[in-house]
Short mmCIF file of N, CA, C and O in Angstrom, two decimals:
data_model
loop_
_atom_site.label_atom_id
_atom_site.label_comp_id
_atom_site.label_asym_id
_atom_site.label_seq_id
_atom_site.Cartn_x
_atom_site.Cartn_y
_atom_site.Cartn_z
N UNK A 300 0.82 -1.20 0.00
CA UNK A 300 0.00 0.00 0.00
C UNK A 300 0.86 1.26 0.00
O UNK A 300 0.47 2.32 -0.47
N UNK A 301 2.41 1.02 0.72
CA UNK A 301 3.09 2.66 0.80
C UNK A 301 3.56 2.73 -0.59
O UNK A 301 3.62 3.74 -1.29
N UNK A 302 3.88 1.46 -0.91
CA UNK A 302 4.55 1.35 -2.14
C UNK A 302 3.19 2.30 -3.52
O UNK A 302 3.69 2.81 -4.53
N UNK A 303 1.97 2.35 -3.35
CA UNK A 303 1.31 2.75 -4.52
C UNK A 303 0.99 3.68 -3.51
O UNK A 303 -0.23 3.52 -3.45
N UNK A 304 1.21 4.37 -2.84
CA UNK A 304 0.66 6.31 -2.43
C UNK A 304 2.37 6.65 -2.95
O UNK A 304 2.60 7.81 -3.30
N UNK A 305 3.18 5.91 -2.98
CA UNK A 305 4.74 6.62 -3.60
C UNK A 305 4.52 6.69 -4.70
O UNK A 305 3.98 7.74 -5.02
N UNK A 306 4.73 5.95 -5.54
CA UNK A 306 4.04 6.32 -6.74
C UNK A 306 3.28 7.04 -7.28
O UNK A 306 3.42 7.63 -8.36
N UNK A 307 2.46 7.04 -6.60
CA UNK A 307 1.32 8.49 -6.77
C UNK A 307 1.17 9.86 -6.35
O UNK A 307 0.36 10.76 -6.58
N UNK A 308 2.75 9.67 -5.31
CA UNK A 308 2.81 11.15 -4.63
C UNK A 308 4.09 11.17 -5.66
O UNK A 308 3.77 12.08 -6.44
N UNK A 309 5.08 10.77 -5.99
CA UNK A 309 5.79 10.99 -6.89
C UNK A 309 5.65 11.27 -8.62
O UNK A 309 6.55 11.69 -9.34
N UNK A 310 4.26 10.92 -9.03
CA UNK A 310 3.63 10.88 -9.97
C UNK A 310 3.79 12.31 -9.91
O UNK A 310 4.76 12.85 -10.44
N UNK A 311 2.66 13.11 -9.14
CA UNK A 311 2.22 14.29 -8.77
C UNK A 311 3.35 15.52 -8.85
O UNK A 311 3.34 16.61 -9.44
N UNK A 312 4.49 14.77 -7.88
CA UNK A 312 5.59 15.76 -8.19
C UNK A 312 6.29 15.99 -9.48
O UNK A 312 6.69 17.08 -9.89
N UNK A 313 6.38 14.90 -10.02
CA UNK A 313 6.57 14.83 -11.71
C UNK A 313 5.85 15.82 -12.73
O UNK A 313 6.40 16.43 -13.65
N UNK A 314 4.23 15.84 -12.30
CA UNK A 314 3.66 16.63 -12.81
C UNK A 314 3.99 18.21 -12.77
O UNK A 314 4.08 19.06 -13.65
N UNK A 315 4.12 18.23 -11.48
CA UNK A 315 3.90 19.82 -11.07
C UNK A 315 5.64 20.55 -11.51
O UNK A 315 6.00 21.66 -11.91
N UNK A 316 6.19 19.61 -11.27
CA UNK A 316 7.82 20.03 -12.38
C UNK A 316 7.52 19.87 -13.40
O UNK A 316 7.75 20.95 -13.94
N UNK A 317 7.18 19.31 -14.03
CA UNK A 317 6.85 19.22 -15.70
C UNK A 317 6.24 19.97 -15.98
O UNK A 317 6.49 20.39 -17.11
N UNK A 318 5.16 20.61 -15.30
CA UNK A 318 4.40 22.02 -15.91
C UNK A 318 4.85 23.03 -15.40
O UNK A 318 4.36 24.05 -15.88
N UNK A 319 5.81 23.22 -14.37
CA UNK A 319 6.82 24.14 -14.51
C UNK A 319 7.77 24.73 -15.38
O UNK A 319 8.17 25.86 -15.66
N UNK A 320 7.97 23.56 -15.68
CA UNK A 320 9.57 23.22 -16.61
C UNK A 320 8.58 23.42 -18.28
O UNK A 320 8.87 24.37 -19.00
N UNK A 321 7.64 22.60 -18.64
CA UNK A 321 6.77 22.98 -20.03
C UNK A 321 6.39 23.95 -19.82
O UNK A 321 5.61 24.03 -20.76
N UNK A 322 6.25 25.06 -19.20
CA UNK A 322 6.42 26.59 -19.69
C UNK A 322 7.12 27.15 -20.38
O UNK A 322 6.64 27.74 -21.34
N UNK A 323 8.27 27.16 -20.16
CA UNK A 323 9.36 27.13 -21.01
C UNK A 323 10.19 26.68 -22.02
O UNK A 323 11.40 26.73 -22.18
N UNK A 324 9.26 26.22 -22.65
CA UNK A 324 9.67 25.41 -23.41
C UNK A 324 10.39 26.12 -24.89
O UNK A 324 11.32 25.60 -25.51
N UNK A 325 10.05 26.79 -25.08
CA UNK A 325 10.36 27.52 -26.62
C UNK A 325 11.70 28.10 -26.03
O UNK A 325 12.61 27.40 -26.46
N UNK A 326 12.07 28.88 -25.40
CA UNK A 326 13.63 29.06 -24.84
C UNK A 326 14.46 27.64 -24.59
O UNK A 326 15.66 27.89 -24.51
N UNK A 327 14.27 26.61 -24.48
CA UNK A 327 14.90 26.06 -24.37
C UNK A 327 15.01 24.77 -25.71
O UNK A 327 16.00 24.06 -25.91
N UNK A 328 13.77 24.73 -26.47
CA UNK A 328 13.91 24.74 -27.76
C UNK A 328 15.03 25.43 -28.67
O UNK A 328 15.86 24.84 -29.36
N UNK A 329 14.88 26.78 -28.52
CA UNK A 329 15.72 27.73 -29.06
C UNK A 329 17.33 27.74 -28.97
O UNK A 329 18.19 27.78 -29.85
N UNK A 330 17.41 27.67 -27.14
CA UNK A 330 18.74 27.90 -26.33
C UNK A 330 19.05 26.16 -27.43
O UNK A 330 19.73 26.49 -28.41
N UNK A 331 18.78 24.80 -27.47
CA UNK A 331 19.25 23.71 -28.04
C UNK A 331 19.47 23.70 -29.38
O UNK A 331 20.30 22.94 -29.89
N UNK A 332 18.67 24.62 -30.16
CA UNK A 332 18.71 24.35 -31.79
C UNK A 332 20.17 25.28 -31.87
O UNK A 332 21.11 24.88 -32.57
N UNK A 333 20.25 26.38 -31.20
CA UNK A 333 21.68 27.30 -31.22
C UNK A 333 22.65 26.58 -31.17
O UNK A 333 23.43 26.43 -32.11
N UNK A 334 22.74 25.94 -29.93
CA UNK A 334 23.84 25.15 -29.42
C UNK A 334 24.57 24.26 -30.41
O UNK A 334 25.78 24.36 -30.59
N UNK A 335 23.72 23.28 -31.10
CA UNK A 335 23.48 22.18 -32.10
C UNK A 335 23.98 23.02 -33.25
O UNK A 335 24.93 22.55 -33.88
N UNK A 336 23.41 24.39 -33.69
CA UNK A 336 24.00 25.28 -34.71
C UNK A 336 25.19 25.20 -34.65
O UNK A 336 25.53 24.25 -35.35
N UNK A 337 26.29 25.82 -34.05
CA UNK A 337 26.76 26.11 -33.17
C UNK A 337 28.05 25.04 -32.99
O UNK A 337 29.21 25.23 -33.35
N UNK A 338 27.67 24.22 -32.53
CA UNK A 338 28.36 23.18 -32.38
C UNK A 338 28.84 22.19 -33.91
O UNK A 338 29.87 21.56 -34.13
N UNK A 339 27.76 22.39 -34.66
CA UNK A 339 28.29 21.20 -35.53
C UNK A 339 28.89 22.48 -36.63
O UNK A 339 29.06 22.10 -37.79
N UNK A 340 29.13 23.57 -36.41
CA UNK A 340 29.87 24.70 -37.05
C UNK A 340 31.44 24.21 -36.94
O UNK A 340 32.35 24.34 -37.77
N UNK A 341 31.45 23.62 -35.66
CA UNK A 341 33.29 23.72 -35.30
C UNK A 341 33.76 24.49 -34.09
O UNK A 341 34.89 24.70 -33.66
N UNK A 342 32.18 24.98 -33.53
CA UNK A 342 33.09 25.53 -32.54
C UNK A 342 32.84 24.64 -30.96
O UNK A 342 31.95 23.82 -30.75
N UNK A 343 33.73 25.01 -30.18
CA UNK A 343 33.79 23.93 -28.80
C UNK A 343 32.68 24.21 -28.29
O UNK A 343 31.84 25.02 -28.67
N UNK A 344 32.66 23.15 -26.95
CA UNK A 344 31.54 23.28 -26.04
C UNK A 344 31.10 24.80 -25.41
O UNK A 344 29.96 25.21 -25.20
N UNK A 345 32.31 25.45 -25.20
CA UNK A 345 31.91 26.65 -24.80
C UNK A 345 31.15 27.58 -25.24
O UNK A 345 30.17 28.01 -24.62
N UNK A 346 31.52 27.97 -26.36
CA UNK A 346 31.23 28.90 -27.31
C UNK A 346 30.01 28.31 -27.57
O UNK A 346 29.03 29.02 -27.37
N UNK A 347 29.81 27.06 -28.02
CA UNK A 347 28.24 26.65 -28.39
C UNK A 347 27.02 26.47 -26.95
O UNK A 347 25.81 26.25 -26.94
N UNK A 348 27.91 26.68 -25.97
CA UNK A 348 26.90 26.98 -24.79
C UNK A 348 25.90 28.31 -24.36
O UNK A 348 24.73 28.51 -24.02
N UNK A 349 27.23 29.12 -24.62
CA UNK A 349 26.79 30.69 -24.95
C UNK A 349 25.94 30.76 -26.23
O UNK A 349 24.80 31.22 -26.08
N UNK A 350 26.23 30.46 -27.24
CA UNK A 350 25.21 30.93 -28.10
C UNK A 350 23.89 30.28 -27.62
O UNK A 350 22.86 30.94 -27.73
N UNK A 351 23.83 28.71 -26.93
CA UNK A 351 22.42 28.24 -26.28
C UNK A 351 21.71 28.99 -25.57
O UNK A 351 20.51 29.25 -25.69
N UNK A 352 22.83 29.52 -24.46
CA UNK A 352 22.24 30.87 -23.61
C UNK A 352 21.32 31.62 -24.53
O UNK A 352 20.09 31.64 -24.60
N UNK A 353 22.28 32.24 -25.22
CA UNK A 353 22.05 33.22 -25.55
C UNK A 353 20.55 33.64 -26.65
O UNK A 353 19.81 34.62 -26.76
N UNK A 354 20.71 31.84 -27.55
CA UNK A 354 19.17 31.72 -28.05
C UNK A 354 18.11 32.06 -27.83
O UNK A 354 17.30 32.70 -28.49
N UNK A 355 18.09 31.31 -26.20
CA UNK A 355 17.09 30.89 -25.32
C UNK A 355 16.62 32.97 -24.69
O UNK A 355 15.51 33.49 -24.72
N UNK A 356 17.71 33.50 -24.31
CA UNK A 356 17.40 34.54 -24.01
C UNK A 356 16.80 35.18 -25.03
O UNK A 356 15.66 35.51 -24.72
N UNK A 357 17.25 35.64 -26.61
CA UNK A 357 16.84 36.42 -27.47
C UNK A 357 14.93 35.90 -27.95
O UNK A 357 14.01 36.69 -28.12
N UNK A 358 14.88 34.69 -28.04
CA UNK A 358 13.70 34.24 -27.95
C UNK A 358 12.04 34.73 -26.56
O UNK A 358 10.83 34.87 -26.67
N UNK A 359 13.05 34.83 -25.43
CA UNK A 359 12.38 35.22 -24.64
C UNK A 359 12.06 36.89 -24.57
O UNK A 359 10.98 37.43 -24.30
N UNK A 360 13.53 37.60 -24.95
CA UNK A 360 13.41 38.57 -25.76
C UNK A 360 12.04 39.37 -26.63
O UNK A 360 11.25 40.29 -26.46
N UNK A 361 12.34 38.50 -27.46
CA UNK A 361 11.83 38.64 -28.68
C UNK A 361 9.96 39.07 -28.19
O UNK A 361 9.37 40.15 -28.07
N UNK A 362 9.49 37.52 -27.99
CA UNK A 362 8.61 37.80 -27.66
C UNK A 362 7.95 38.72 -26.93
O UNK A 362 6.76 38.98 -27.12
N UNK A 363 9.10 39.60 -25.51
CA UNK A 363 8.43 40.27 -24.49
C UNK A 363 8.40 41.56 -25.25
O UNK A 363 7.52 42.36 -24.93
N UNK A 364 9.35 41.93 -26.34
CA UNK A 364 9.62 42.89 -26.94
C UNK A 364 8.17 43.47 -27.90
O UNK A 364 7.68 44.60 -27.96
N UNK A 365 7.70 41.91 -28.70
CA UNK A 365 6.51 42.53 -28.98
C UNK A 365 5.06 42.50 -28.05
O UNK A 365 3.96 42.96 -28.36
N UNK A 366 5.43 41.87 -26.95
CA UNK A 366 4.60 42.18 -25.93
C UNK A 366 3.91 43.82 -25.85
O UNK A 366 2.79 44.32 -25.98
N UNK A 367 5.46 44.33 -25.51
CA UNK A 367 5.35 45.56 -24.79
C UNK A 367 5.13 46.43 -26.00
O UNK A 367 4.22 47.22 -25.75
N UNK A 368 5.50 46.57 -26.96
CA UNK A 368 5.94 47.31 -27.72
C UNK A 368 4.33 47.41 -28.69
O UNK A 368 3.78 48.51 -28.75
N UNK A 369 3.93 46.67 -29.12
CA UNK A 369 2.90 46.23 -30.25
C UNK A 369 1.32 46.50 -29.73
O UNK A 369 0.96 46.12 -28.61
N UNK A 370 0.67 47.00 -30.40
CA UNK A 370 -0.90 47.64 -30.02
C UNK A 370 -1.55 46.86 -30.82
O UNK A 370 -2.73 47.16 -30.67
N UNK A 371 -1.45 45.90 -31.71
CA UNK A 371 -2.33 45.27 -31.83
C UNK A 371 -2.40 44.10 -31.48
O UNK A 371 -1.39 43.41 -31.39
N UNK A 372 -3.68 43.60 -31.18
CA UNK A 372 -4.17 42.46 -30.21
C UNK A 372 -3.85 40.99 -31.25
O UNK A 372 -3.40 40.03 -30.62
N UNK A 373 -4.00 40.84 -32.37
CA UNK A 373 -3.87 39.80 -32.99
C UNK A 373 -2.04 40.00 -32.74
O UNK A 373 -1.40 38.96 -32.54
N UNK A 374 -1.44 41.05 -32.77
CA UNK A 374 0.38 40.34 -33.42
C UNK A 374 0.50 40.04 -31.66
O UNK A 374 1.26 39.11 -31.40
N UNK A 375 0.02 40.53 -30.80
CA UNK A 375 0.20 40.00 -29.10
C UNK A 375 -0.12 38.43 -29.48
O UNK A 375 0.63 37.48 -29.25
N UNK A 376 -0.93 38.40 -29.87
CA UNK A 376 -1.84 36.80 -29.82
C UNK A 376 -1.29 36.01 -30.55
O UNK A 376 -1.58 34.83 -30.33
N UNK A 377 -0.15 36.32 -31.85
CA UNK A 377 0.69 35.57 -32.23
C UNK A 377 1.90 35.41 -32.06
O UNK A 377 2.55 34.54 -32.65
N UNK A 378 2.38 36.25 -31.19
CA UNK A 378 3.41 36.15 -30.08
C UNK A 378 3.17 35.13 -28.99
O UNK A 378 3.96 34.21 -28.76
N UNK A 379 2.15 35.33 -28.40
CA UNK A 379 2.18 34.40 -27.64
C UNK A 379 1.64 32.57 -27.81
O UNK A 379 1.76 31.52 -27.17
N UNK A 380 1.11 32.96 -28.88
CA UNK A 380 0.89 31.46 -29.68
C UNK A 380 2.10 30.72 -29.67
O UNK A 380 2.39 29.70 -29.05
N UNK A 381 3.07 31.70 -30.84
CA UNK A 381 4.37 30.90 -31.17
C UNK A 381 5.09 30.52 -29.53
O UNK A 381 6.16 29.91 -29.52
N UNK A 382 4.56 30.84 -28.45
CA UNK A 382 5.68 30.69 -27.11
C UNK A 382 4.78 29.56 -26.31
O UNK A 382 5.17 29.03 -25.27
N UNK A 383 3.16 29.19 -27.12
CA UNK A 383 2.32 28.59 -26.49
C UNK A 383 2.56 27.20 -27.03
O UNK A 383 2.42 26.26 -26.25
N UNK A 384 2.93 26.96 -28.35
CA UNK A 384 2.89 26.29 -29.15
C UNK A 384 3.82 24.66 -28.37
O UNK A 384 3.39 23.53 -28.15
N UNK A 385 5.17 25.28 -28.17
CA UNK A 385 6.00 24.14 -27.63
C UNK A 385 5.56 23.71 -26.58
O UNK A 385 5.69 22.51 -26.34
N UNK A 386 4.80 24.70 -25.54
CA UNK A 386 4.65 24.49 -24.59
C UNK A 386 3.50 23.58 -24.50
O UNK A 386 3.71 22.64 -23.75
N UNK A 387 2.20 23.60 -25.12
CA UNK A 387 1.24 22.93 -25.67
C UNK A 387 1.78 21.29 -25.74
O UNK A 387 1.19 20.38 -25.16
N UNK A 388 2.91 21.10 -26.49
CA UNK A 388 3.67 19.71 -27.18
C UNK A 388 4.04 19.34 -25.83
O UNK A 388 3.48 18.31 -25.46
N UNK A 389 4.83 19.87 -24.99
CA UNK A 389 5.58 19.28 -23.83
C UNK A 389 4.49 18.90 -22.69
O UNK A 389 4.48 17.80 -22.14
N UNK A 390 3.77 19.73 -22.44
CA UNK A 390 2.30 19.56 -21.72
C UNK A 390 1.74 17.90 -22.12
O UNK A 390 1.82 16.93 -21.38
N UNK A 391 1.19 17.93 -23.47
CA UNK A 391 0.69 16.66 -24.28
C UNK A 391 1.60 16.01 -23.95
O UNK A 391 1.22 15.44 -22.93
N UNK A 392 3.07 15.59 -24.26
CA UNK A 392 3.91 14.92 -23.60
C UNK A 392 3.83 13.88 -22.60
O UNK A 392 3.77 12.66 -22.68
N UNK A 393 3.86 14.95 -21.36
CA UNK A 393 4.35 14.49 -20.43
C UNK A 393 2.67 13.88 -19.60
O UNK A 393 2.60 12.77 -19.06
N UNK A 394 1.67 14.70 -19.65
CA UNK A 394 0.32 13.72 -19.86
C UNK A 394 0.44 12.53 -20.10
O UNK A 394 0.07 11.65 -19.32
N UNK A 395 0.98 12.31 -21.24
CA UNK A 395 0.73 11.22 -22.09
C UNK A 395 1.53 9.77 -21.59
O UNK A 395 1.14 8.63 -21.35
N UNK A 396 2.92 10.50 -21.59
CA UNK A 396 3.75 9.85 -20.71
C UNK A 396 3.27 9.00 -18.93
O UNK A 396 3.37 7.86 -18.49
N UNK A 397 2.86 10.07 -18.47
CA UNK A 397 2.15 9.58 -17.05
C UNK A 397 1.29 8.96 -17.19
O UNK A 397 1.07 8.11 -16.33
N UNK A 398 0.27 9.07 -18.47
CA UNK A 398 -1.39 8.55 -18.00
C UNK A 398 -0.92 7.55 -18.80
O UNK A 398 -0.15 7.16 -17.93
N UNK A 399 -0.67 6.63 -19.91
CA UNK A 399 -0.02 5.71 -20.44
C UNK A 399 -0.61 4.50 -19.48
O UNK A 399 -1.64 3.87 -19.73
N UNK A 400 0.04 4.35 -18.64
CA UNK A 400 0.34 2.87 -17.82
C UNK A 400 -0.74 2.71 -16.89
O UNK A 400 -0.68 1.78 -16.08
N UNK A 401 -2.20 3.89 -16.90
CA UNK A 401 -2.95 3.63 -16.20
C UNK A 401 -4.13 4.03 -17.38
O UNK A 401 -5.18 4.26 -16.79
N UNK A 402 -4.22 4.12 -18.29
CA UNK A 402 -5.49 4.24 -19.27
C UNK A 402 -5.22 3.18 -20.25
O UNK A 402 -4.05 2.81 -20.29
N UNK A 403 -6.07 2.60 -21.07
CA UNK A 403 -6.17 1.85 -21.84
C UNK A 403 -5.21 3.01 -23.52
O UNK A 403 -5.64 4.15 -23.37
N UNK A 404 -4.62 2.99 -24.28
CA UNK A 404 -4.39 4.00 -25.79
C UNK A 404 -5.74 3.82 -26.48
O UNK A 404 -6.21 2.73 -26.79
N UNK A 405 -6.47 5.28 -26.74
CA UNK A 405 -7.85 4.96 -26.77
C UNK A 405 -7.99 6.91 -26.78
O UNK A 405 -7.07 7.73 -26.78
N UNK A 406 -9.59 7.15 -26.80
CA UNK A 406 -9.95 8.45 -26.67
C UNK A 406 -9.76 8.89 -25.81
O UNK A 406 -9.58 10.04 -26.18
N UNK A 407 -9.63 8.89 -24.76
CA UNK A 407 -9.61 9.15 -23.27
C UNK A 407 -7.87 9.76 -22.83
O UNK A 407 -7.27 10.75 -22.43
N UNK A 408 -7.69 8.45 -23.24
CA UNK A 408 -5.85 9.12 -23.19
C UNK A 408 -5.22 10.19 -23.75
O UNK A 408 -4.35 10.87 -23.21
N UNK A 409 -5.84 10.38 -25.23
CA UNK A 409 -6.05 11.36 -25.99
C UNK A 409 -6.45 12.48 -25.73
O UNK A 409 -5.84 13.50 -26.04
N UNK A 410 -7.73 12.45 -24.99
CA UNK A 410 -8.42 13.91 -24.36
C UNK A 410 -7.66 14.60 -23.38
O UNK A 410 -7.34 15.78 -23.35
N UNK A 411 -7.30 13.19 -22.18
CA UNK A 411 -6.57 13.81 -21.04
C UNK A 411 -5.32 14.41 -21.49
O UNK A 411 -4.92 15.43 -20.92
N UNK A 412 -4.59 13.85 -22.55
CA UNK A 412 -3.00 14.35 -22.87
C UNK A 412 -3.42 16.01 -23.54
O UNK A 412 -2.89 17.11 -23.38
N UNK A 413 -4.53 15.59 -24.28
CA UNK A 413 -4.99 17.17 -24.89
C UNK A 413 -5.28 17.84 -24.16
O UNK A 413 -4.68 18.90 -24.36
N UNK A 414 -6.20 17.92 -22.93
CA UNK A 414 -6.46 18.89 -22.14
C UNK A 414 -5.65 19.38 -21.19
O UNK A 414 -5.78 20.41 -20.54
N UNK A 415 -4.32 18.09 -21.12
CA UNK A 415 -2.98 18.94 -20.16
C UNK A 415 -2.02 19.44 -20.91
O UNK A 415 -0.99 19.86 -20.39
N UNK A 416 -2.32 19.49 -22.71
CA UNK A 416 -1.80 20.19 -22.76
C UNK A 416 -1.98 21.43 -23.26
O UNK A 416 -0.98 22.10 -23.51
N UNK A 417 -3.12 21.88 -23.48
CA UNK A 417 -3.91 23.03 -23.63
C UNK A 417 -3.69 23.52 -21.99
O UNK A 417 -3.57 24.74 -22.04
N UNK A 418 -3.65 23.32 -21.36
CA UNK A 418 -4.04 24.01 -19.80
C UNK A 418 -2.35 24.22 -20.00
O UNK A 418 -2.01 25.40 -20.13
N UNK A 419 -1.27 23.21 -20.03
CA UNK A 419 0.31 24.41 -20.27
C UNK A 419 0.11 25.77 -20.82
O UNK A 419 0.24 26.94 -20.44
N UNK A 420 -0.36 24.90 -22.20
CA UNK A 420 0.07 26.60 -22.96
C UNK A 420 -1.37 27.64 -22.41
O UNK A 420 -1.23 28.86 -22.53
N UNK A 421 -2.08 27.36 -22.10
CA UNK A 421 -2.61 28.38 -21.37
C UNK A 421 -1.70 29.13 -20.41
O UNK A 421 -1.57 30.34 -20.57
N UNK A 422 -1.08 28.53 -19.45
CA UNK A 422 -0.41 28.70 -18.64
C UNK A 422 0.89 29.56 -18.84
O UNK A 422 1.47 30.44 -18.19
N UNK A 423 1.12 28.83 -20.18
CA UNK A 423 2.30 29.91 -20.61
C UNK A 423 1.93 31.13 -21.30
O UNK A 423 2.64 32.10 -21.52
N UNK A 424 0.85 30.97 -21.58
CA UNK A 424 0.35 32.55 -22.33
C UNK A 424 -0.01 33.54 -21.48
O UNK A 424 -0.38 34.61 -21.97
N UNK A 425 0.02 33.38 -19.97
CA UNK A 425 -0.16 33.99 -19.09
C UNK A 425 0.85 34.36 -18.52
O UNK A 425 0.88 35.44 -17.93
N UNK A 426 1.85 33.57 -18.59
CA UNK A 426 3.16 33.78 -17.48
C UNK A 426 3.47 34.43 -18.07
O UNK A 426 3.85 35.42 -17.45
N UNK A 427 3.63 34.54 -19.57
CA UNK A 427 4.51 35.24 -20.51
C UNK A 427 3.94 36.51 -20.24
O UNK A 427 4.56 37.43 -19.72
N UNK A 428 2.17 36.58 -20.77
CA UNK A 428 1.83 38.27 -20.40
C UNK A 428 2.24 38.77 -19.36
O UNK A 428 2.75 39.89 -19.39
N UNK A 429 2.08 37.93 -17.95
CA UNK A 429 2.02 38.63 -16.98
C UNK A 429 4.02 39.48 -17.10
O UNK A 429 4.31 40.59 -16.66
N UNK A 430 4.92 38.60 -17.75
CA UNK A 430 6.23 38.74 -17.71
C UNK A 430 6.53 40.29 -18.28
O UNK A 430 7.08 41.30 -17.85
N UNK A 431 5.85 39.87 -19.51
CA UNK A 431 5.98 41.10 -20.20
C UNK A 431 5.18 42.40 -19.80
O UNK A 431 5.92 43.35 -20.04
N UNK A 432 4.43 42.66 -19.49
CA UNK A 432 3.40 43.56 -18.76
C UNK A 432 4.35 44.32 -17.45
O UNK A 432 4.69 45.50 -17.37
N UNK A 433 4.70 42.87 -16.21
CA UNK A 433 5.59 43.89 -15.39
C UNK A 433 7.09 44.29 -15.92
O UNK A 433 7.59 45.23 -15.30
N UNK A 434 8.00 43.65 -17.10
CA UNK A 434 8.99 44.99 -17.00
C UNK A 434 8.73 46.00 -17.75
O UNK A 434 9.09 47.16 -17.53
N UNK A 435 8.07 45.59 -18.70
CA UNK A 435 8.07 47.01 -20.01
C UNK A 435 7.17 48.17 -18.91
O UNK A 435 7.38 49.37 -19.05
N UNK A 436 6.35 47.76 -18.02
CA UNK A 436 5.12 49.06 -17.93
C UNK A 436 5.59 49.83 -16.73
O UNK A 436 6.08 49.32 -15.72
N UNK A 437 5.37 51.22 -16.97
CA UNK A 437 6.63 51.86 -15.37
C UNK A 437 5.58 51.91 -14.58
O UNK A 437 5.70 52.25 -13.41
#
């Protein structure tokens, strides 16, 4: 019996890091495709670390930039799509991953992986506004 509340309290913690961590997902998409750039260029670990950094930052960038900057509501809404998007995938993921070994592969598994991962990128379309909103606004 301790043995399946561990599992299930460890399940839980899995989750709640994973939808931490799938917030972020498009920076660290970004910060890896650099790196990988980067790296198979010729240059060492270092140098291709920094540019990962540095991806991952300009991406986060990017987006808060047209956060703050942009008055219309659709280019906000496709800003935050493109930052919702990965996050959406990693969400579905890791759902999918967990509920797996306790649902039959079927509609159900499907819905639940879809609706956790719609509730990420919800999640990230918020963190992001809320991100961008407090530095740009004095």
């Amino acid at each position: 019996m301790s043995l399946v509340l561990l599992a299930i309290s460890l399940s839980i913690a899995l989750g709640v890091l994973g939808f931490r961590f799938a917030v972020f997902a498009l920076p660290v998409m970004a910060g890896i495709a650099a790196f990988l750039q980067v790296n198979e260029g010729g240059a060492g670990f270092g140098l291709s670390f920094l540019a990962g950094l540095a991806g991952a930052a300009l991406s986060v960038a990017f987006v808060i930039a047209i956060l703050g900057f942009a008055r219309n509501p659709f280019l906000r809404l496709g800003a935050l799509g493109l930052f919702a998007a990965p996050a959406a995938v990693a969400g579905y993921a890791l759902a999918y991953g967990v509920a797996k070994h306790a649902l039959d592969p079927g509609v159900m598994l499907t819905l639940l992986s879809g609706g956790c991962g719609t509730v990420v990128a919800v999640a990230a379309m918020i963190n992001l506004n809320a991100l961008g909103e407090g530095l740009l606004d004095p």
